[in-house]
Structure formats: structure tokens, C-alpha cells
Amino acid sequence: MTVEKSNREYWVDYVKVLACVFVVLGHFFQSMVKSKILTSGFIYEWFIKTIYFFHVPLFFICSGYLYQKKCVVDSVISWKININKKILNLGVPYFVFTLITWLFKKIFSGSVNGEIGGLADTLFIHPTAPYWFLYALFFLFVITPTFKYKKNIIVGVVVALFMKIIGITLGEVCLPMISYVLLNEIWFVLGMGLYMYNINGKLKKVSIVVPVMMGIIFCVVSIIIYAFDVRCGLVNFVLGLIACASVIEGVIILSRKKTPILILEIFAQYTMPIFLMHTLFSAPLRIVLIKVGITNAVTHVILGLVISFLGPICAAVIMKRIKWLEFVLYPGKFVNPDRGK
């Protein structure tokens, strides 16, 4: 059976909140530029390129950490039970929100940014943003067992690094399903390793200066490689490691007192709804504002960012009162594939 444990660690939730914020900002400002409400420039181009080094990897790291912490998947039976759970918990929101997004883009194809392929292609071959993360995460659960000993993590990291190099080398040659696994297994396994090596305990005597300096190094180097148009997957990976280490260490250190950080605590309750629904609120608002003749960039940015966060939060509050709607967000609350096993 799959064994699950609890014991919440605030830093994991807070890192997910920060990663989610960067995801929202990235999608939002890209849509603003594509709509020609904002103009592209050095800062924008650098920001969009740079956040992809670390914001989604942070999600994979947190997922790997919680997977190793909460589950024991070391046999065919436990693997089957875990996969059934992931099909439910990841599959339901993935299919529902991908379908909604696909319909929205097809119906309002003349008003939204970017085209989208056929439904089957979008669901199974070329998943759309941001839902490709759920798609990729499922396949990582499929191929990755939990580790019993620290030495297994070392082997896992070596294998994952080899996969990363293959993924970088192949580029867009392989199918997205394969590419996602090759490129992101390393982040998932690193997250598992952080739990095995008790990262929380290891940083008890580390000063906040360390992650701050790492963050500064990341920003300086990323600006340099952008300015000189350096295109190297391994360089991007190393920068991603530095950024993720900076964020995770910084958040752990700030969370040492084990007391909630209010603003992060509030948003931590709604990370999933914000991740799933931010584009479904910001895009319609942008269309409406443009239709009524409002093209002022400041107005679009303020209202767009507000609804990107508050829209999903309000929707989640409403959905919580209606079980079949909340099922779409958290199906595991209502169906337990492990029951009776």
C-alpha cells in the first residue's frame, strides 16, 4: 500500500506561492505584450526568459519533496495505488481546465493571444500552458519510485542529470511527453533528495545573507547571458539551480520560527485555484476592457493582476460550497482510490 504521513512544513507552501506568483506574472505580461497593450523591451525580455529558469522547477522540487515525504512507492502494488490517485488528482483538473481553455480559445480565437490545435492534440500531445505542468508531473510519478536510502538518491540524481542532458541535446525533436520527463526529472528528484537529506535541519545555522548573495549572483549572471544572447541549456540549468537554491534557502530561513507568514499563509490556501484559473479571469477581462475602448496600460495592468489573483480565490471560495465544483479542484477530497485496499 501507499503509506502517507503528515506534518506540515510551511516553507514548502510558501515556495509554491512564490512560484505561482511568478507563473501568473509571466503569463500576464506576455499576454499584455502580445495584445500590444505593453511594449517589449530589455527588462521584459530578460524577465520572461529568466523566470523560466526557476519558477516551474520550484513546483517540481516541491512536488518531489512532498512525494518522498508522504508516500512509500516501492512495489508494483504501491505504484498502482499511487498512479490511480494521480490519475484522479491530476487528471480531473487537467482535463477540465484544458477543455475550458481550449473552448475559450476556439470561441474567441480572434480576441485571445496565440492559437491552439485540435482537442485531442491539446489534451494528449501538446498540452497548453499552464496545464502542461500537471501533464508532465503525472509522467514523473509514473517513472519515479520513492527512495529508501540516501544512496538511492545519489543514483537517482545521476540518472536524472543524464536524462536532462539528453533532453537538452534533443531539443524539440522528441514528443512533449518525452521532453517534459527528460528535462524535469532532475528537479523532481532533487526535491526528493531535499527531504532525504533533511534540508530544513541542515539550514538551521545558515544566515539569510547566503541566499541573498545567491539571488544577486543569479540576477547579475542572467542579465549578462541575456545581453550577450548566450543560448546554452546547461547554463540555463545551472542558473536555475542557483535561483531555486536561493528561493528555497531564503524561505526556509525566514520560516525558522515555525509561525505562519500571514500574506503567504493566505495565498497558500489558494495556490491550486490561482494556478489553474488565473488566465481564465485575466484574458476575458482584457477582452472586455478592449471592447469598451479602454486601452490604458496602467488600467490593464492593475485590474488584470488583481483579477488574476482575486478571481480564482473568489471562485475557489464559491466552489467550496458546491461539492461537484470543488471536485474539479480537489477530487481527492471526495474519491479515494486507495479505499478498501
CSV table of C-alpha atoms in Angstrom, one decimal, residues 273 277 281 310-320 325 329:
chain,number,residue,atom,x,y,z
A,273,PRO,CA,-7.0,27.6,-7.9
A,277,MET,CA,-7.7,29.7,-13.3
A,281,PHE,CA,-10.0,35.5,-15.5
A,310,LEU,CA,-8.6,37.5,-6.5
A,311,GLY,CA,-10.7,36.0,-9.3
A,312,PRO,CA,-9.5,32.4,-8.7
A,313,ILE,CA,-9.6,32.9,-4.9
A,314,CYS,CA,-13.3,34.1,-5.1
A,315,ALA,CA,-14.1,31.2,-7.4
A,316,ALA,CA,-12.5,28.7,-5.0
A,317,VAL,CA,-14.5,30.1,-2.1
A,318,ILE,CA,-17.7,29.7,-4.1
A,319,MET,CA,-16.7,26.2,-5.4
A,320,LYS,CA,-16.0,25.1,-1.9
A,325,LEU,CA,-17.5,22.1,-8.4
A,329,LEU,CA,-10.1,21.3,-8.0
